[in-house]
Short mmCIF file of C-alpha atoms in Angstrom, two decimals:
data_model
loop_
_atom_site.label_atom_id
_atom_site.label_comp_id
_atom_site.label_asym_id
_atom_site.label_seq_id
_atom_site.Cartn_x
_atom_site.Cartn_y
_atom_site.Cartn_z
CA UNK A 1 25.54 251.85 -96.88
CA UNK A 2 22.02 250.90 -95.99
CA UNK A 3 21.27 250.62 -92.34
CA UNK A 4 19.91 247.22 -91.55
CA UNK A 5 18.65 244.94 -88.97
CA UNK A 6 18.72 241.01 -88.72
CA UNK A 7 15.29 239.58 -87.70
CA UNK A 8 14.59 235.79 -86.63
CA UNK A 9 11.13 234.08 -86.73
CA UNK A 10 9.07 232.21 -84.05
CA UNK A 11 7.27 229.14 -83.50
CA UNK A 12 4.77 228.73 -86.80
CA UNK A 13 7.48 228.84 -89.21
CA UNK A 14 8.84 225.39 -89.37
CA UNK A 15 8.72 222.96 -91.98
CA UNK A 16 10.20 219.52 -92.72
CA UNK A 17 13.23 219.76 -94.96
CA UNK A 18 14.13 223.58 -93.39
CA UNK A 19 17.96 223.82 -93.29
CA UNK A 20 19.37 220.91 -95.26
CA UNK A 21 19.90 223.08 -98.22
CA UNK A 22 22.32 225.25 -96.17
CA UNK A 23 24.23 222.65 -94.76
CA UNK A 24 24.32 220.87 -98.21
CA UNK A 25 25.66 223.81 -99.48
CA UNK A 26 28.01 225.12 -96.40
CA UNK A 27 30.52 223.33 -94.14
CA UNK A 28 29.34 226.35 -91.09
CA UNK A 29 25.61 225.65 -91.65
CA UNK A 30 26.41 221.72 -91.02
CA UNK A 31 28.55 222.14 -87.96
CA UNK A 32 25.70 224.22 -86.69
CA UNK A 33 23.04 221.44 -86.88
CA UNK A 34 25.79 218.72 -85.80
CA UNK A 35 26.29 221.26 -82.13
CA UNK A 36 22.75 221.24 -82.00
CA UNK A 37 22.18 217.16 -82.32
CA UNK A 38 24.89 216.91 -79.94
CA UNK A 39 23.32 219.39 -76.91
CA UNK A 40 20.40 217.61 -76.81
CA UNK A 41 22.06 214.01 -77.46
CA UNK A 42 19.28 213.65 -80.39
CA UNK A 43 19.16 213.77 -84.14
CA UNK A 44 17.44 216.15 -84.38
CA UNK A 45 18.76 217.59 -87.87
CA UNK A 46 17.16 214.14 -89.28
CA UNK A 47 13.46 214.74 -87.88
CA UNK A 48 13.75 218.49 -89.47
CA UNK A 49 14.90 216.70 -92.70
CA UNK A 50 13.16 213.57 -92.83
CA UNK A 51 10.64 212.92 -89.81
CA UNK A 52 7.28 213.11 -89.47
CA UNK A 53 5.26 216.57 -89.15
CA UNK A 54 3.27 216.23 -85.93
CA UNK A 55 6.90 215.49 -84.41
CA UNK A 56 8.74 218.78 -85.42
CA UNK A 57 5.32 220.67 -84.27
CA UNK A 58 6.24 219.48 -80.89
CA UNK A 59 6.93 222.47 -78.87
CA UNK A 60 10.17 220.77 -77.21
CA UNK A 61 11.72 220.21 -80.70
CA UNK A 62 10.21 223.22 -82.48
CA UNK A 63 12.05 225.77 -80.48
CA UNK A 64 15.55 224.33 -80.63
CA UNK A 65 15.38 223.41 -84.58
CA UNK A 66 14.00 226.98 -85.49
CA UNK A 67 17.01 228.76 -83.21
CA UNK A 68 19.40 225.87 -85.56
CA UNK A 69 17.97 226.76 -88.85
CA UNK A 70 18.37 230.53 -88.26
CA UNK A 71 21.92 230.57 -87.06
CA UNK A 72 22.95 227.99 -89.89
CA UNK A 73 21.61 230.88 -92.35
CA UNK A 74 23.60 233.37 -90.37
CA UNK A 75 26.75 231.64 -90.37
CA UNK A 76 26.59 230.30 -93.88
CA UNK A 77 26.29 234.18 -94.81
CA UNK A 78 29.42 234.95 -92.25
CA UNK A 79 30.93 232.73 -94.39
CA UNK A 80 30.50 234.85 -97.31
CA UNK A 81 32.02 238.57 -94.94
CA UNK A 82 29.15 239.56 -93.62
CA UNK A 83 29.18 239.78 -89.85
CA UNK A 84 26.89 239.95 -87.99
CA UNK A 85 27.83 243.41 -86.09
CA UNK A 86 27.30 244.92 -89.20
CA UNK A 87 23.90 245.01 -88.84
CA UNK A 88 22.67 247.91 -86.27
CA UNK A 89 20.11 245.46 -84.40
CA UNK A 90 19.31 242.12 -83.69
CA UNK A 91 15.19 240.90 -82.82
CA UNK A 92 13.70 237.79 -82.80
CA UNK A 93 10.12 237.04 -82.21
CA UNK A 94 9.56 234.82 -78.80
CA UNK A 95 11.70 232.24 -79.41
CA UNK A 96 13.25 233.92 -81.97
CA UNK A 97 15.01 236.09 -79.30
CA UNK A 98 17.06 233.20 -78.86
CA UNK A 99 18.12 232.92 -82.17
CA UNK A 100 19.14 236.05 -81.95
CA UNK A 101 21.27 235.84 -79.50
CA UNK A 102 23.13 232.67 -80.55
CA UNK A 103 23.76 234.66 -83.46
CA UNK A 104 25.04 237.45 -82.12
CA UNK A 105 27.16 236.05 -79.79
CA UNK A 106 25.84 236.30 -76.53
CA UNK A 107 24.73 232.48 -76.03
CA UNK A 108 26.39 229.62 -77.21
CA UNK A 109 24.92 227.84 -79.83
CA UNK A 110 24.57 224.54 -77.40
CA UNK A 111 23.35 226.53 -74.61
CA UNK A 112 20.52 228.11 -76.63
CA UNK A 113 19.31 224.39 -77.79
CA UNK A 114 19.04 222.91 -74.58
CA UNK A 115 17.24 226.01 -72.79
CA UNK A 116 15.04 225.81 -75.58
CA UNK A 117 14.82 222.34 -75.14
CA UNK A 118 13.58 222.82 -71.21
CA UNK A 119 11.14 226.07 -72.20
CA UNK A 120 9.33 224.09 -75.00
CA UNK A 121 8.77 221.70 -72.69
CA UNK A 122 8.08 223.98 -69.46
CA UNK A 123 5.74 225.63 -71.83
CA UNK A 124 3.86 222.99 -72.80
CA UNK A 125 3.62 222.07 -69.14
CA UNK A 126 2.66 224.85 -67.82
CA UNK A 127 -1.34 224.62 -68.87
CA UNK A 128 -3.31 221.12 -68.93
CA UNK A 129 -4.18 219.97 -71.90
CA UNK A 130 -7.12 222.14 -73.45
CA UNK A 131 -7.85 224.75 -70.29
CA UNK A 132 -5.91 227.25 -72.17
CA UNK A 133 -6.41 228.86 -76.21
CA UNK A 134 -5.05 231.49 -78.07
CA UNK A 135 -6.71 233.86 -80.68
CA UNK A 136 -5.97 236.02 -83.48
CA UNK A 137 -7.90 239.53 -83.65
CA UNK A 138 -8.70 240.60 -87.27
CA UNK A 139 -8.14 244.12 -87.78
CA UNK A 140 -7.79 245.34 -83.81
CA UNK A 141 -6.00 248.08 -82.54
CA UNK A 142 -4.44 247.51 -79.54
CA UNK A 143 -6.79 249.88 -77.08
CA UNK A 144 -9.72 247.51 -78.71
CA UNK A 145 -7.91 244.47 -77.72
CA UNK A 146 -7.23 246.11 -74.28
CA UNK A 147 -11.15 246.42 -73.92
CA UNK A 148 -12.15 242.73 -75.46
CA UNK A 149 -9.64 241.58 -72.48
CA UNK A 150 -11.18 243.36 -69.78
CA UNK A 151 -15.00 242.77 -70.92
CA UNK A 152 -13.43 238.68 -70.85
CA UNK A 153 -11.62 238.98 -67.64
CA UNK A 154 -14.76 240.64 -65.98
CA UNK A 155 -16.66 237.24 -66.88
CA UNK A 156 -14.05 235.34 -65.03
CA UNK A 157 -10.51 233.77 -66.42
CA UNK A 158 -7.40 234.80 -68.04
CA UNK A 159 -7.35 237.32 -71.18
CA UNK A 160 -4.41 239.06 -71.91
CA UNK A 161 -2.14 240.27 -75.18
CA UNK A 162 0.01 238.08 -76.33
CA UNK A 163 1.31 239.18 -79.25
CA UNK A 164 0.95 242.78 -80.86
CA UNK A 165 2.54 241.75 -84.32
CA UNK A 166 1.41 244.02 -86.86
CA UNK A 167 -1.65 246.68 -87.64
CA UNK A 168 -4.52 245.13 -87.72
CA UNK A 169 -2.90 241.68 -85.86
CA UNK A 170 -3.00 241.46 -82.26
CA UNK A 171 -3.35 238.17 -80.81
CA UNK A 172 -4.83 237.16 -77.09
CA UNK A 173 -4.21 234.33 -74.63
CA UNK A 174 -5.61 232.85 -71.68
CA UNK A 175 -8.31 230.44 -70.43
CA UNK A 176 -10.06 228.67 -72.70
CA UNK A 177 -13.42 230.06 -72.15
CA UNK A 178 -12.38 233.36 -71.47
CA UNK A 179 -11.09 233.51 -74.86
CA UNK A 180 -14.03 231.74 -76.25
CA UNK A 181 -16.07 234.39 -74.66
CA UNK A 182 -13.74 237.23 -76.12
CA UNK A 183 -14.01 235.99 -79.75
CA UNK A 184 -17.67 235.85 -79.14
CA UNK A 185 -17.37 239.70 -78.05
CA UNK A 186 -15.33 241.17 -80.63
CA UNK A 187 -18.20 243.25 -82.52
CA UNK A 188 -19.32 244.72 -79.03
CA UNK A 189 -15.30 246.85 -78.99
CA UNK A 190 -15.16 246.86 -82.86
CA UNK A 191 -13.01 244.83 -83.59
CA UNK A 192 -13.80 242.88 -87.38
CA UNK A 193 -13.27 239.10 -86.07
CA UNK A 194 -11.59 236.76 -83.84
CA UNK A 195 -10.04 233.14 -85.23
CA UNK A 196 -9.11 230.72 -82.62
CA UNK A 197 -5.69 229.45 -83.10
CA UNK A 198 -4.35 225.71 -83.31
CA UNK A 199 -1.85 225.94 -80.26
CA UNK A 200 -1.49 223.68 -77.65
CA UNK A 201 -0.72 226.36 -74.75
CA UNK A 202 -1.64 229.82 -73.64
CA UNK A 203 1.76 231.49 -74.62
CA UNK A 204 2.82 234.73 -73.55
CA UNK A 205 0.10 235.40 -70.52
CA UNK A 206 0.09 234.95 -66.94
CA UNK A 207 -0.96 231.25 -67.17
CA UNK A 208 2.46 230.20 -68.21
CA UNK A 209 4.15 231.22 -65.32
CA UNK A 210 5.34 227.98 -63.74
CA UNK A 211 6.95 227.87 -67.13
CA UNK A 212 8.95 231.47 -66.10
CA UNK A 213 10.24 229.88 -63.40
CA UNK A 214 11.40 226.94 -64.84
CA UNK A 215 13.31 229.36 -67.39
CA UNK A 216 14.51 231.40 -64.16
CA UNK A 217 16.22 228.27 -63.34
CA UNK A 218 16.92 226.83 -66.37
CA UNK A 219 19.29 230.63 -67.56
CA UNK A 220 21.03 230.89 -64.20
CA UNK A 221 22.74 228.04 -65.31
CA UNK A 222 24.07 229.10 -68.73
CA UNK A 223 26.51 232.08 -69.69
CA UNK A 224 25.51 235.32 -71.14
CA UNK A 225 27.78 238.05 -72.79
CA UNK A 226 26.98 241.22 -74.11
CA UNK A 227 25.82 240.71 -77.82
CA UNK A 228 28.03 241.76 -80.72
CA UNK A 229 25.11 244.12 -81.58
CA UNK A 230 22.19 245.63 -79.49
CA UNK A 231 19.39 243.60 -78.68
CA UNK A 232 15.82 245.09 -79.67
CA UNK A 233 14.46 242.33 -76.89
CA UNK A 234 10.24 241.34 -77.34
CA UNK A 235 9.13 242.76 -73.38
CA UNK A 236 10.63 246.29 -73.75
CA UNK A 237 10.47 246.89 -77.27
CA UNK A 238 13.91 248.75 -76.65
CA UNK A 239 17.45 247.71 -76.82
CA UNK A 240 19.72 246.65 -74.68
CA UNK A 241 23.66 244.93 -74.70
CA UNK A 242 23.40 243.97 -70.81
CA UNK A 243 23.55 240.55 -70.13
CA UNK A 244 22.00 240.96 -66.78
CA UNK A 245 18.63 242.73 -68.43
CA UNK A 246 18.78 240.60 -71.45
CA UNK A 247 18.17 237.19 -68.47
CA UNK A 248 15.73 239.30 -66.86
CA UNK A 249 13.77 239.73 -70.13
CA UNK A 250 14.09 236.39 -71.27
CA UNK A 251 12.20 235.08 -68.06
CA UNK A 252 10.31 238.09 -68.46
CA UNK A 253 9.23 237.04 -72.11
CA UNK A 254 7.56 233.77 -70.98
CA UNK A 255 4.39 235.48 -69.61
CA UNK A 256 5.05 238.84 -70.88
CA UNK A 257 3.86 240.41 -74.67
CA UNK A 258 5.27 239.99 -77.60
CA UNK A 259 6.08 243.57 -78.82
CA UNK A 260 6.80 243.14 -82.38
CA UNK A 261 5.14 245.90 -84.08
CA UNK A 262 6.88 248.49 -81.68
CA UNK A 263 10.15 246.85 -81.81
CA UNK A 264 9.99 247.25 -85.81
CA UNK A 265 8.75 251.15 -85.45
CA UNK A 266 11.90 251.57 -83.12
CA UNK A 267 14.04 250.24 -85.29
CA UNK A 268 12.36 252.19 -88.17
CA UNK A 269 12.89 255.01 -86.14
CA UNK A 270 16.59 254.89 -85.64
CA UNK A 271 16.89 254.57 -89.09
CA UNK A 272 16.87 251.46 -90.29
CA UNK A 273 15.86 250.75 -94.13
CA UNK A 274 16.04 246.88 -94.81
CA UNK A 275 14.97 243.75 -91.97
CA UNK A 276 16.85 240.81 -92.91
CA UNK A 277 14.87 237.82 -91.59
CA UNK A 278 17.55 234.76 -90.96
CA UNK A 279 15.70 231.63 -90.64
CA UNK A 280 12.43 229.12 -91.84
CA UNK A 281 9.87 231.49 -93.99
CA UNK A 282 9.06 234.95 -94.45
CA UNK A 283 6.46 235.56 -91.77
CA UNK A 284 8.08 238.48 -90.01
CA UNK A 285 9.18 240.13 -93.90
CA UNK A 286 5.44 240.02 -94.86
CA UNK A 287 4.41 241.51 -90.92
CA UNK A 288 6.90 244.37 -91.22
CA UNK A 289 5.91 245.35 -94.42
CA UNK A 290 2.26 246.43 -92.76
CA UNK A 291 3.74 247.95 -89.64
CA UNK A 292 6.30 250.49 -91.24
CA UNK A 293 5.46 251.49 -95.10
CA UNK A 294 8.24 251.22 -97.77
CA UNK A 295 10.57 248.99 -95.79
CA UNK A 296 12.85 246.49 -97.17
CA UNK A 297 12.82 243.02 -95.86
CA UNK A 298 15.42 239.97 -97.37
CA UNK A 299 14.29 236.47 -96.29
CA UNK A 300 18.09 234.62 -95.23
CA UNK A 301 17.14 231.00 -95.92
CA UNK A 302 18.22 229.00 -98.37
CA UNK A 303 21.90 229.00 -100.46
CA UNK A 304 20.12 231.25 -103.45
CA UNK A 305 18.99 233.97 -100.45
CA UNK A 306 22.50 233.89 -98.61
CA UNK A 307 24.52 234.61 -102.17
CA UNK A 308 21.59 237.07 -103.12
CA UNK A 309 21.76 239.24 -99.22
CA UNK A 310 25.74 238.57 -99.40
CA UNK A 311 25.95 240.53 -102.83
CA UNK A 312 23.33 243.44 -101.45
CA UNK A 313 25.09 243.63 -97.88
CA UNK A 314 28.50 244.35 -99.47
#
């Protein structure tokens, strides 16, 4: 039996029309998207299907209709016997992390939507409008991106790693000029180039930490069991059942990096041979694939890929 993981995406991935093919297609994808319309007291299932763009990209709706999308793929595929706990580990990427732990058991499904609801919107908060950027680093390792950060911080502002997704992809947050400055800088540490990113906050740094402590709040509210498989969670790179850690690390993940390539080497590590990636796109299938040579990654998104990962899971 191959060892496998399920994966689930992050903010990027959306699209209008993502998910109505699975709950077309399966009664347990549609009840999914109905829980989720019904935690937030909004429709959103018809703005995913039928709305406008530059509504779904809003961070406050983004985050709760990704997390829907991915655990409508899971449970349309429990619907075929494959459970979840078959798989060794669960990861998600930022937001994804939720989505991973709706699916596995540890959140409720209506739960997840409405703190997702409340940390798109804490997020987005957090920084005014245009005094914080992000940027991608072409071709970086990460002690290059270390340096770009301090030469940028020496200057004054916030520059810190945000994401460490893949060889050669590292991307950096913070103040607006000190990332300007940084993507100015990138020949002086090596690094090939820098491309400023179209976000509207400084995720993952220490600028978005009102936003932490609006999630601080917003999880000592809500109910969290042990997942029905470990957690590989984004802060630790590591894995971890404990509900206690897995609020700490949430919080934790707000201003904290993204740790995506080393999450996929552990889990290469421990064995596993295919990365099942349960929601909108393939972004974290075509990642992997430069971080750990040879793997396997299944995309779990539409009707044909649930029949098609149902028949190899079994």
């Amino acid at each position: 039996m191959t060892k496998f993981a399920f994966i689930f995406p992050g903010q990027g991935s959306q699209f209008i029309g993502m998910g109505k093919d699975l709950a077309d297609a399966f009664p347990e994808a549609r009840e999914v998207f109905d829980e989720v319309d019904a935690a937030l007291g909004q429709k959103l299932s018809e703005l995913m299907w039928s709305g406008e763009e530059d509504q779904l990209k809003l961070t406050a709706n983004t985050q709760p209709a990704l997390m829907a999308v991915s655990v409508a793929a899971m449970r349309a595929l429990q619907s075929k016997g494959i459970e979840v706990q078959a798989a060794a580990f669960v990861a998600g990427h930022s937001l994804g992390e939720y989505s991973a732990l709706a699916a596995s058991g540890a959140i409720s499904v209506a739960d997840a939507a409405r703190v997702l609801r409340i940390r798109g919107n804490a997020m987005q908060a957090a920084v005014p409008a245009g005094e914080g950027a992000m940027a991608a680093l072409l071709g970086a390792d990460p002690d290059q991106a270390i340096a770009l950060c301090e030469l940028a911080q020496a200057e004054g502002g916030v520059c810190e790693i945000a994401n460490d997704n893949s060889p050669g992809q590292i991307v950096i947050s913070g103040s607006k000029a000190a990332i300007e400055f940084a993507a100015s800088k990138t020949g002086d540490v090596g690094i090939k180039k820098a491309m400023m990113l179209p976000v509207s906050a400084p995720f993952h740094c220490s600028m978005m930490q009102p936003a932490a402590d609006a999630m601080m709040k917003a999880l000592a509210g809500i109910d969290i069991k042990a997942p029905v498989t470990p957690l590989v969670a984004n802060v630790s790179a590591a894995p971890t059942s404990d509900p206690a850690q897995i609020r700490r690390q949430l919080i934790e993940q707000v201003t904290g990096q993204v740790r995506w390539r080393e999450s996929v080497e552990y889990m290469a590590s421990q064995g596993i041979e295919l990365f099942v990636e349960a929601g909108a796109g393939k972004v974290l299938t075509v990642m992997n694939r430069r971080t750990v040579k040879g793997v396997d990654g299944l995309t779990l998104g539409t009707p044909e890929d649930v029949e098609s990962v149902a028949q190899r899971l079994s």
